[in-house]
PDB file of C-alpha atoms in Angstrom:
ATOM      1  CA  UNK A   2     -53.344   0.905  55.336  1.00 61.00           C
ATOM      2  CA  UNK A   3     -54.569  -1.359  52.822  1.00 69.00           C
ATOM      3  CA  UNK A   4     -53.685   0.221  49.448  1.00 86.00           C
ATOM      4  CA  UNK A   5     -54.420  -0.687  45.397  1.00 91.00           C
ATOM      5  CA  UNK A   6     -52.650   0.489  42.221  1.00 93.00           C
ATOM      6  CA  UNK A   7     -53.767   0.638  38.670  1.00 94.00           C
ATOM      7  CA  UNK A   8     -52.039   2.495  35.825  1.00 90.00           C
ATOM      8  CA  UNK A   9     -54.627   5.231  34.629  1.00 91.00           C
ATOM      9  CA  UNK A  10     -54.865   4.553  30.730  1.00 95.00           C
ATOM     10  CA  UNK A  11     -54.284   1.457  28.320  1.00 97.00           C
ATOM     11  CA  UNK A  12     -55.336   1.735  24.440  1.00 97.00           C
ATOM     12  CA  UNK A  13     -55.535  -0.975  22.334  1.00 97.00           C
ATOM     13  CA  UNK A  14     -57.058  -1.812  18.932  1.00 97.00           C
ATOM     14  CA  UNK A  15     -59.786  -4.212  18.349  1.00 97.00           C
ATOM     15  CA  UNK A  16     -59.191  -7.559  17.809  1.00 97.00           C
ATOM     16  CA  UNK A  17     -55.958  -7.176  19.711  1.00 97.00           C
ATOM     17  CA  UNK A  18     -55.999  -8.265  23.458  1.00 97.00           C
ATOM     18  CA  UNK A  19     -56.271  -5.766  26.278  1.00 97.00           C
ATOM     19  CA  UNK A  20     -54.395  -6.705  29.530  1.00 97.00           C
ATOM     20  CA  UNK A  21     -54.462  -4.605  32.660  1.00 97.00           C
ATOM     21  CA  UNK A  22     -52.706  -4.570  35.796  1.00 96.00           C
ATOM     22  CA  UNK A  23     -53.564  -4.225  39.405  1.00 95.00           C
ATOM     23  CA  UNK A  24     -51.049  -4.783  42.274  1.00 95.00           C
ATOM     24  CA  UNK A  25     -52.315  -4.840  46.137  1.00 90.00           C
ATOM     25  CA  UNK A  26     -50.701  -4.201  49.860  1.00 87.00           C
ATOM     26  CA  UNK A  27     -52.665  -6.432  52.182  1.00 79.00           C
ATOM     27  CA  UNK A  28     -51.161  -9.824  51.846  1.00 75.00           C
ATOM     28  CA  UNK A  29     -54.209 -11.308  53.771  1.00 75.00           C
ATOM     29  CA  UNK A  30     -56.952 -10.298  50.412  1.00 69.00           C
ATOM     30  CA  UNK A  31     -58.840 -13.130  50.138  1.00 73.00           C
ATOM     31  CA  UNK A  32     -61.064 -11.964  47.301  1.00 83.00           C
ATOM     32  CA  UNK A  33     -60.043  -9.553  44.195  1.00 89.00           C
ATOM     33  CA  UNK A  34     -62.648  -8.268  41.925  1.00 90.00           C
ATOM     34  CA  UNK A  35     -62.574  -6.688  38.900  1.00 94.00           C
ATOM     35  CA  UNK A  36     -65.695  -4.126  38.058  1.00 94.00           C
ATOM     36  CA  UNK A  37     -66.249  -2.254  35.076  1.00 95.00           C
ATOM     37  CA  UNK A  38     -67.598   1.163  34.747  1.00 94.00           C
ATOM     38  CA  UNK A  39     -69.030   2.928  31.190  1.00 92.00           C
ATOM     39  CA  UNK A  40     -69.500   6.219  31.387  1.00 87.00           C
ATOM     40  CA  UNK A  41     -72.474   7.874  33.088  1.00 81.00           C
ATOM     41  CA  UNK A  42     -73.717   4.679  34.813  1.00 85.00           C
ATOM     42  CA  UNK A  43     -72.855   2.077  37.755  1.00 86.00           C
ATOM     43  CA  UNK A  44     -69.826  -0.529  38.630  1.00 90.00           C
ATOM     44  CA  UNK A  45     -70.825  -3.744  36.757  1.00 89.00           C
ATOM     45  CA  UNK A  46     -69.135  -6.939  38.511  1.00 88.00           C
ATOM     46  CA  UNK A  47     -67.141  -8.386  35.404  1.00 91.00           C
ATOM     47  CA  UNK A  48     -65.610 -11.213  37.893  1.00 90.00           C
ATOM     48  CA  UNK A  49     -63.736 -12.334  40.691  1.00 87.00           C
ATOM     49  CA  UNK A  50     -60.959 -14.930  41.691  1.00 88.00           C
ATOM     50  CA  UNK A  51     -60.931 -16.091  45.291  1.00 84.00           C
ATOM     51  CA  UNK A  52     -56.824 -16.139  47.019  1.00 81.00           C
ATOM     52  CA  UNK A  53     -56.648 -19.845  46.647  1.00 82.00           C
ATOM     53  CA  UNK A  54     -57.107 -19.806  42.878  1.00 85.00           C
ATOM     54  CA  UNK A  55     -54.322 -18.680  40.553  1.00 89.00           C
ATOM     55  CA  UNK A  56     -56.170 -18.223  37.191  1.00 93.00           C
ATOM     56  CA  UNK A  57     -59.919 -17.985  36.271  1.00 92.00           C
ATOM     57  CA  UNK A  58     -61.320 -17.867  32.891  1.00 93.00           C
ATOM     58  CA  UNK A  59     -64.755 -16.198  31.719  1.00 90.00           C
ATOM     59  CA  UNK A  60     -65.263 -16.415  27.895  1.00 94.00           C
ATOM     60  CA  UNK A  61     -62.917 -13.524  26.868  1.00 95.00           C
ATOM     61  CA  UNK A  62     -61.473 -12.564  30.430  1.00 96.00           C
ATOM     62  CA  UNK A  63     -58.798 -14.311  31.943  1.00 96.00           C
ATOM     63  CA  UNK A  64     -58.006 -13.497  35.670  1.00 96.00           C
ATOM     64  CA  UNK A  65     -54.477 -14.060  36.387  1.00 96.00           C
ATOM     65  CA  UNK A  66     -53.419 -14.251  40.425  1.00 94.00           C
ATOM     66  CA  UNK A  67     -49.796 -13.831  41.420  1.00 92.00           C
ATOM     67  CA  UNK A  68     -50.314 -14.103  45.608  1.00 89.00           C
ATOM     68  CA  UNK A  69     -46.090 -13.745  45.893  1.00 89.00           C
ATOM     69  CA  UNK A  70     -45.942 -10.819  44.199  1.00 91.00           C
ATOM     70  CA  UNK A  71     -49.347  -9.298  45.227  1.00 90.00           C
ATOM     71  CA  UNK A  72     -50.448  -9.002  41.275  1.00 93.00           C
ATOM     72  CA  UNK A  73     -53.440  -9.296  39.649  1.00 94.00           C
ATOM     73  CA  UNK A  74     -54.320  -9.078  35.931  1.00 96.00           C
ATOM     74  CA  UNK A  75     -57.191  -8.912  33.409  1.00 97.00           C
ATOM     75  CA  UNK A  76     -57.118 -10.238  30.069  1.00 97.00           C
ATOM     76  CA  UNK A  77     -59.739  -9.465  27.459  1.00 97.00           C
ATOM     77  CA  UNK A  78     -58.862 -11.580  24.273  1.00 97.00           C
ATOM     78  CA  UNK A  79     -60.227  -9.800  20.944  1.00 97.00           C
ATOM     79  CA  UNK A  80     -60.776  -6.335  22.270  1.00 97.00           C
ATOM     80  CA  UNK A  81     -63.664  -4.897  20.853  1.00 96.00           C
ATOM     81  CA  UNK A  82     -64.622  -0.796  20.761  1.00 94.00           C
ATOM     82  CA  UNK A  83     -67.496  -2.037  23.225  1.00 93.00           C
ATOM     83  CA  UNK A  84     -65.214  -2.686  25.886  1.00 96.00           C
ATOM     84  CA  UNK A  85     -64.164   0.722  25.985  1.00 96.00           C
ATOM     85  CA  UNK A  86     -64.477   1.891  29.865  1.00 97.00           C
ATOM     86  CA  UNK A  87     -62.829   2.044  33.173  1.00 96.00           C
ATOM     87  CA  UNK A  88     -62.218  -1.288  34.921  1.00 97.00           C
ATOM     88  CA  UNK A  89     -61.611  -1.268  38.964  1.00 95.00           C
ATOM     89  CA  UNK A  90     -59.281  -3.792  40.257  1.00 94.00           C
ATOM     90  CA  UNK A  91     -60.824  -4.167  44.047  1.00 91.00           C
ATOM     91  CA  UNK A  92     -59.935  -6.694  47.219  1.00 88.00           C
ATOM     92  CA  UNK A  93     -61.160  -7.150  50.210  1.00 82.00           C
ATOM     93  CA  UNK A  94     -60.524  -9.796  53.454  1.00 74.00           C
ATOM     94  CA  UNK A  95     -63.010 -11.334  56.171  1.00 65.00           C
ATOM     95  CA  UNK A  96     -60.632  -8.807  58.273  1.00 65.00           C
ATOM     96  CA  UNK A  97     -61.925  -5.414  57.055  1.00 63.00           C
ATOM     97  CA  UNK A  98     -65.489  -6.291  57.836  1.00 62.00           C
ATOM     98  CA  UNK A  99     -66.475  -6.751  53.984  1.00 65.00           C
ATOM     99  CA  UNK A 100     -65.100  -2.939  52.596  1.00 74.00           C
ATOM    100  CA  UNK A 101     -63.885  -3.184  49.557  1.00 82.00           C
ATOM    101  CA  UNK A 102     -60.689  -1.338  48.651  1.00 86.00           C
ATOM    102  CA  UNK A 103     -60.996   0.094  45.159  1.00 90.00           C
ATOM    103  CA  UNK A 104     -58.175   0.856  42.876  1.00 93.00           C
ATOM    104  CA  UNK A 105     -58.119   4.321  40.744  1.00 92.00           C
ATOM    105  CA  UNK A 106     -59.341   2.604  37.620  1.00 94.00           C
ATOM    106  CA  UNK A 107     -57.495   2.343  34.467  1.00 96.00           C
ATOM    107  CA  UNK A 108     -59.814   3.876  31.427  1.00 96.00           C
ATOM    108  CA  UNK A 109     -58.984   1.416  28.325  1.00 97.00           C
ATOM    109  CA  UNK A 110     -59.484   3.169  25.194  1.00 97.00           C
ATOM    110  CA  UNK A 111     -60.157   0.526  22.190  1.00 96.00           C
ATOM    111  CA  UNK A 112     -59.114   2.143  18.511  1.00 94.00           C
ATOM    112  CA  UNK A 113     -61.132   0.819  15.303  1.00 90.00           C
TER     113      UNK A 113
ATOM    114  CA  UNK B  20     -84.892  -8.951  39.627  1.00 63.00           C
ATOM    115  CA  UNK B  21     -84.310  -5.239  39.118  1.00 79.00           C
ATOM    116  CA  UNK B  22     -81.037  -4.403  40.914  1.00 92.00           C
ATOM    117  CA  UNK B  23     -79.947  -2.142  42.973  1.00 95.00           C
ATOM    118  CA  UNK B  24     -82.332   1.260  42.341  1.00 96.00           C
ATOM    119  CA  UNK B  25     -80.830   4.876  43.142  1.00 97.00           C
ATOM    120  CA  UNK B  26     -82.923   7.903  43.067  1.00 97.00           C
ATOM    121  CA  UNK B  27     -82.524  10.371  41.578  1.00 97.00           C
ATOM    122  CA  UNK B  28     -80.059   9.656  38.949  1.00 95.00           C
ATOM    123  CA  UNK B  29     -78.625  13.762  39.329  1.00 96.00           C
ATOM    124  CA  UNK B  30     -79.481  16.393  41.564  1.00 97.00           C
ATOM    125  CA  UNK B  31     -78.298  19.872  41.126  1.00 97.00           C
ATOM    126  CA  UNK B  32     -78.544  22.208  44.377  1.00 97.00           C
ATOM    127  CA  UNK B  33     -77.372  25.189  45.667  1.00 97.00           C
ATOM    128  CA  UNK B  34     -74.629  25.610  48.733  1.00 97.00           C
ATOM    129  CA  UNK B  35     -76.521  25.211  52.412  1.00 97.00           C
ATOM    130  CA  UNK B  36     -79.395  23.253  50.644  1.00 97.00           C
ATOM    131  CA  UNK B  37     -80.827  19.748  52.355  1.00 97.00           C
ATOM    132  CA  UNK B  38     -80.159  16.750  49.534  1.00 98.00           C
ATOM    133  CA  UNK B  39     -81.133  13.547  50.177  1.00 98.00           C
ATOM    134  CA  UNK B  40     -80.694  10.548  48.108  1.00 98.00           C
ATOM    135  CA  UNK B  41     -82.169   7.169  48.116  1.00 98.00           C
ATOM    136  CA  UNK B  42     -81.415   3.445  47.745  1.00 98.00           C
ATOM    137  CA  UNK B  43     -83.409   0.208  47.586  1.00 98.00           C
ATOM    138  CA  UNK B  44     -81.144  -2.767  47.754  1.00 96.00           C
ATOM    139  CA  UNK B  45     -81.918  -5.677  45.688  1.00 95.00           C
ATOM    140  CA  UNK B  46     -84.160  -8.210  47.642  1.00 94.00           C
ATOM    141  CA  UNK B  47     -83.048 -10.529  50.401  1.00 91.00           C
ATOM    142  CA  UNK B  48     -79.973  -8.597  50.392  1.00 91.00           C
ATOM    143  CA  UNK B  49     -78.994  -8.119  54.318  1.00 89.00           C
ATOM    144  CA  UNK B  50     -76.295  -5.695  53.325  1.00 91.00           C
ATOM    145  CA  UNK B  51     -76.371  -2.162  51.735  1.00 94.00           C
ATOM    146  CA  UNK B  52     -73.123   0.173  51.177  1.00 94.00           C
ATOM    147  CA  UNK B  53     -73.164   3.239  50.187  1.00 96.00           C
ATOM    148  CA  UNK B  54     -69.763   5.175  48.134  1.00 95.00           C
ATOM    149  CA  UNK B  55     -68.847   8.045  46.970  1.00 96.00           C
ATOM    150  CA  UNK B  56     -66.621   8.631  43.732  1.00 93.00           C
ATOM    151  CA  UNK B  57     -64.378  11.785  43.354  1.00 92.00           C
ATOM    152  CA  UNK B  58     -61.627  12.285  40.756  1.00 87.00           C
ATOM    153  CA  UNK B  59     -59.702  13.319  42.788  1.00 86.00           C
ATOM    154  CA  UNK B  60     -60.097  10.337  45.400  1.00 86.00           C
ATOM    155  CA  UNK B  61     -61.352   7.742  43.346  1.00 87.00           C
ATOM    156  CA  UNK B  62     -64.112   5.099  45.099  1.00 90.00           C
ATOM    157  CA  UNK B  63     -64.413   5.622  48.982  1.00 90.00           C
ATOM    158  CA  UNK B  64     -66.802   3.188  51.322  1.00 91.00           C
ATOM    159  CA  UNK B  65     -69.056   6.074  53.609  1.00 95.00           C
ATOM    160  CA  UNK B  66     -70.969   3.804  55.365  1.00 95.00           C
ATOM    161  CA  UNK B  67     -72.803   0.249  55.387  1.00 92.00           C
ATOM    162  CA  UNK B  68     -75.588  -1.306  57.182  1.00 94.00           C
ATOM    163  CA  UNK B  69     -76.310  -4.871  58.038  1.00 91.00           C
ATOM    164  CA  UNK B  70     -80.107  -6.158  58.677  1.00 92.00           C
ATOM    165  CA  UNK B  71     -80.516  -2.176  58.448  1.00 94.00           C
ATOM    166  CA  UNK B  72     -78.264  -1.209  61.243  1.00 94.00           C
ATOM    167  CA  UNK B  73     -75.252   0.331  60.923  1.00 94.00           C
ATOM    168  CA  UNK B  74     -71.814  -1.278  61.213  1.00 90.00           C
ATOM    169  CA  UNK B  75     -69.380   0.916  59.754  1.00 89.00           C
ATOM    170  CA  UNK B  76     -69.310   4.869  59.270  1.00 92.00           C
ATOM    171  CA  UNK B  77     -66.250   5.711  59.374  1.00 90.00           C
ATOM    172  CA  UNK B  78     -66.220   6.513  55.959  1.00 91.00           C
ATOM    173  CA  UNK B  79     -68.555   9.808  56.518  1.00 94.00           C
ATOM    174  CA  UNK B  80     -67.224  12.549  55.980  1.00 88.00           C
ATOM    175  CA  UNK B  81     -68.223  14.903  58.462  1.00 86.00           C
ATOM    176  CA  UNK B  82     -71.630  15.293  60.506  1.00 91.00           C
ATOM    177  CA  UNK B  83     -73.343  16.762  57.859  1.00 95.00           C
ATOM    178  CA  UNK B  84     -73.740  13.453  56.697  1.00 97.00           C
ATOM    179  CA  UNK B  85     -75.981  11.261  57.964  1.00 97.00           C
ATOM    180  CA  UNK B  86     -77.434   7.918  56.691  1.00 97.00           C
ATOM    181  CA  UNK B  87     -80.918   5.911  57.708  1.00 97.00           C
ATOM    182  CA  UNK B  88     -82.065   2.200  56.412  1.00 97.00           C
ATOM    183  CA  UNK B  89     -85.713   1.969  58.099  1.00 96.00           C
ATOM    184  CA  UNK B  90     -86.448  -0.930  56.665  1.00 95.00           C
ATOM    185  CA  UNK B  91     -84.953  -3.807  54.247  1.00 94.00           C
ATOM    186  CA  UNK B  92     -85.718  -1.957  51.245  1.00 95.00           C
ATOM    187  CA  UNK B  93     -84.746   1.533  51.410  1.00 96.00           C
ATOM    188  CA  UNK B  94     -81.997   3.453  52.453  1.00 98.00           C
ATOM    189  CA  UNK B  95     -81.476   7.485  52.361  1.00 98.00           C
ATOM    190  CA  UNK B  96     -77.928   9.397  52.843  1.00 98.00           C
ATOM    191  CA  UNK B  97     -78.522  12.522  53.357  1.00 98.00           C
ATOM    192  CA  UNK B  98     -76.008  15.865  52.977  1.00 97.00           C
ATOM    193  CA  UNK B  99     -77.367  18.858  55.576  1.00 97.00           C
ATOM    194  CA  UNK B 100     -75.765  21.338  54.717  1.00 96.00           C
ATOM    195  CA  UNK B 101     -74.526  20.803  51.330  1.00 97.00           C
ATOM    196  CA  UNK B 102     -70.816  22.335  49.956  1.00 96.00           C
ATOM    197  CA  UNK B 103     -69.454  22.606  46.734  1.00 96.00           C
ATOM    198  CA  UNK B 104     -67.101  19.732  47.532  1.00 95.00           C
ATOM    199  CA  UNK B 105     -69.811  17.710  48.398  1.00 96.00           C
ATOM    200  CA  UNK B 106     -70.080  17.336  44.292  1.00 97.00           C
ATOM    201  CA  UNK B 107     -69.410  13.508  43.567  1.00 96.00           C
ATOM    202  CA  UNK B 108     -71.371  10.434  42.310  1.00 96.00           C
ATOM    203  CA  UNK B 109     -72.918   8.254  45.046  1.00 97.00           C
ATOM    204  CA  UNK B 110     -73.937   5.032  44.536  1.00 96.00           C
ATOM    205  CA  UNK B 111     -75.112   2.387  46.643  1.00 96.00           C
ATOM    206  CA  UNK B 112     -74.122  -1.246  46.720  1.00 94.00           C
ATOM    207  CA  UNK B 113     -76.197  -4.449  48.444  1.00 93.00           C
ATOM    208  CA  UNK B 114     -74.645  -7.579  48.934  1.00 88.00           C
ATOM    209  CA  UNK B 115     -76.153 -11.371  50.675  1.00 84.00           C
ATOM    210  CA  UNK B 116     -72.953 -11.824  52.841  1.00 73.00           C
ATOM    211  CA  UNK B 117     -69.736 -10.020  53.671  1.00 66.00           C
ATOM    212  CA  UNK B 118     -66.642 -11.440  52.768  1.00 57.00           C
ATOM    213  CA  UNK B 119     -65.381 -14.320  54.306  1.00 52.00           C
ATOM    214  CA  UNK B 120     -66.331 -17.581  52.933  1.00 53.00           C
ATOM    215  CA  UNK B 121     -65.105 -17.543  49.435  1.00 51.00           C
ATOM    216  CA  UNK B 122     -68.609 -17.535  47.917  1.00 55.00           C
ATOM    217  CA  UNK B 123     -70.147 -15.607  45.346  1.00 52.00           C
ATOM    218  CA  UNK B 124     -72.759 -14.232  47.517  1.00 52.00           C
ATOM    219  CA  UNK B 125     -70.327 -11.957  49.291  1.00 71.00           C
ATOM    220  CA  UNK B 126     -70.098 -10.097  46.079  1.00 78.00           C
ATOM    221  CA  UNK B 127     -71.518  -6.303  45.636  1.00 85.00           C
ATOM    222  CA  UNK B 128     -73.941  -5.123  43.337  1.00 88.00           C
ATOM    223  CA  UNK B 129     -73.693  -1.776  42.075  1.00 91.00           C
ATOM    224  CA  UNK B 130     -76.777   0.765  41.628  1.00 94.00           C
ATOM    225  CA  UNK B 131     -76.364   3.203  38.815  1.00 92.00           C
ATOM    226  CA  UNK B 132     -75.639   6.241  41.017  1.00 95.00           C
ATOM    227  CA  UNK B 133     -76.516   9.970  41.748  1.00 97.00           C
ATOM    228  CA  UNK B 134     -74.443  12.625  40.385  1.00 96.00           C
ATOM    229  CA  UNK B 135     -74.950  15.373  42.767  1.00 97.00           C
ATOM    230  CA  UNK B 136     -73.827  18.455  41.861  1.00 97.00           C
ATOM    231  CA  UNK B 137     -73.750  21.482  44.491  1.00 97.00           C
ATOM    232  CA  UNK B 138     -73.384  25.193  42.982  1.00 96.00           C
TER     233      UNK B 138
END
């Protein structure tokens, strides 16, 4: 089945940029999300990038979209502690009746 | 508008107890999922409802899980019995449109979740 991998941890310091990795099975994903989680509450939708795109940028986040190698990053230029959390790479196609297959999160840890 | 609201935000119960949680999607949202989230199996898709009937359940568990939208604006899942492993956070997601057209209206909102806890 459909399947999404994220390393587990990244740390950073501030100021430095944070960039983490998500790599996907189903060739047909024709949306990838990226979510972010702080502790104790709900997945907030950071952004998105739709299979025809290759990059999208969002202030600090860049979105990078490699379709040949099934590869998907997030950037986050000057890492600050507040962006401490665990971000979920997801995808999803028209195919799997709008699930969305989550990755296991990786927890970014930003050092002073 | 005020997002997605969960209710309530933990619930601690015993092992065989009823627990029943609740949802109200944002407004004008046709679609309303509902996940659980386990350490040791990360985010999983239980069930989801379109127009408040349901499309996909194949996520549920087992029958002691059972899940009801009456109306556009509220939603219960409800654990009868509960077990021990039954201990996750649930949260519920709405959404305009599935996936499918490349638009930002396919995309999920979160709520905040319930952390249930079952001794």
């Amino acid at each position: 089945g459909e399947d999404v991998e994220q390393s587990l941890f990244l740390s950073v310091r501030e100021g430095d940029s944070s960039v983490i990795n998500c790599t996907y099975t189903d060739s047909s994903s024709t949306y990838l999300y990226w979510y972010k989680q702080e502790p104790g509450a709900g997945l907030q939708l950071l952004t998105y990038i739709f299979s025809n795109m290759d990059m999208k940028q969002d202030q600090r986040l860049t979105v990078l979209l490699n379709k040949k190698d099934k590869h998907l990053s997030l950037r986050i230029a000057d890492t600050q502690t507040g962006d401490s959390a665990i971000y979920f790479c997801a995808e999803t196609t028209y195919n799997q009746g709008g699930k969305l297959i989550f990755g296991q999160g990786t927890e970014l840890s930003v050092k002073p | 508008d005020a997002g997605v609201i969960q209710s309530p935000r933990h619930e601690v119960t015993e092992m065989g107890q009823e627990v029943t949680l609740r949802c109200k999607p944002i407004s004008g949202h046709d679609y309303l999922f509902w996940y659980r989230q386990t350490m040791m199996r990360g985010l999983e898709l239980l069930i989801y409802f379109n127009n408040n009937v349901p499309i996909d359940d194949s996520g549920m568990p087992e029958d002691r899980f059972s899940a009801k939208m009456p109306n556009a604006s509220f939603s219960t899942l409800k654990i009868q019995p509960s077990e021990p492993r039954d201990s996750a956070v649930y949260f519920c997601a709405s959404s305009l449109r599935l996936a499918g057209n490349q638009r930002a209206t396919d995309t999920q909102y979160f709520g905040p979740g319930t952390r249930l806890t079952v001794l």
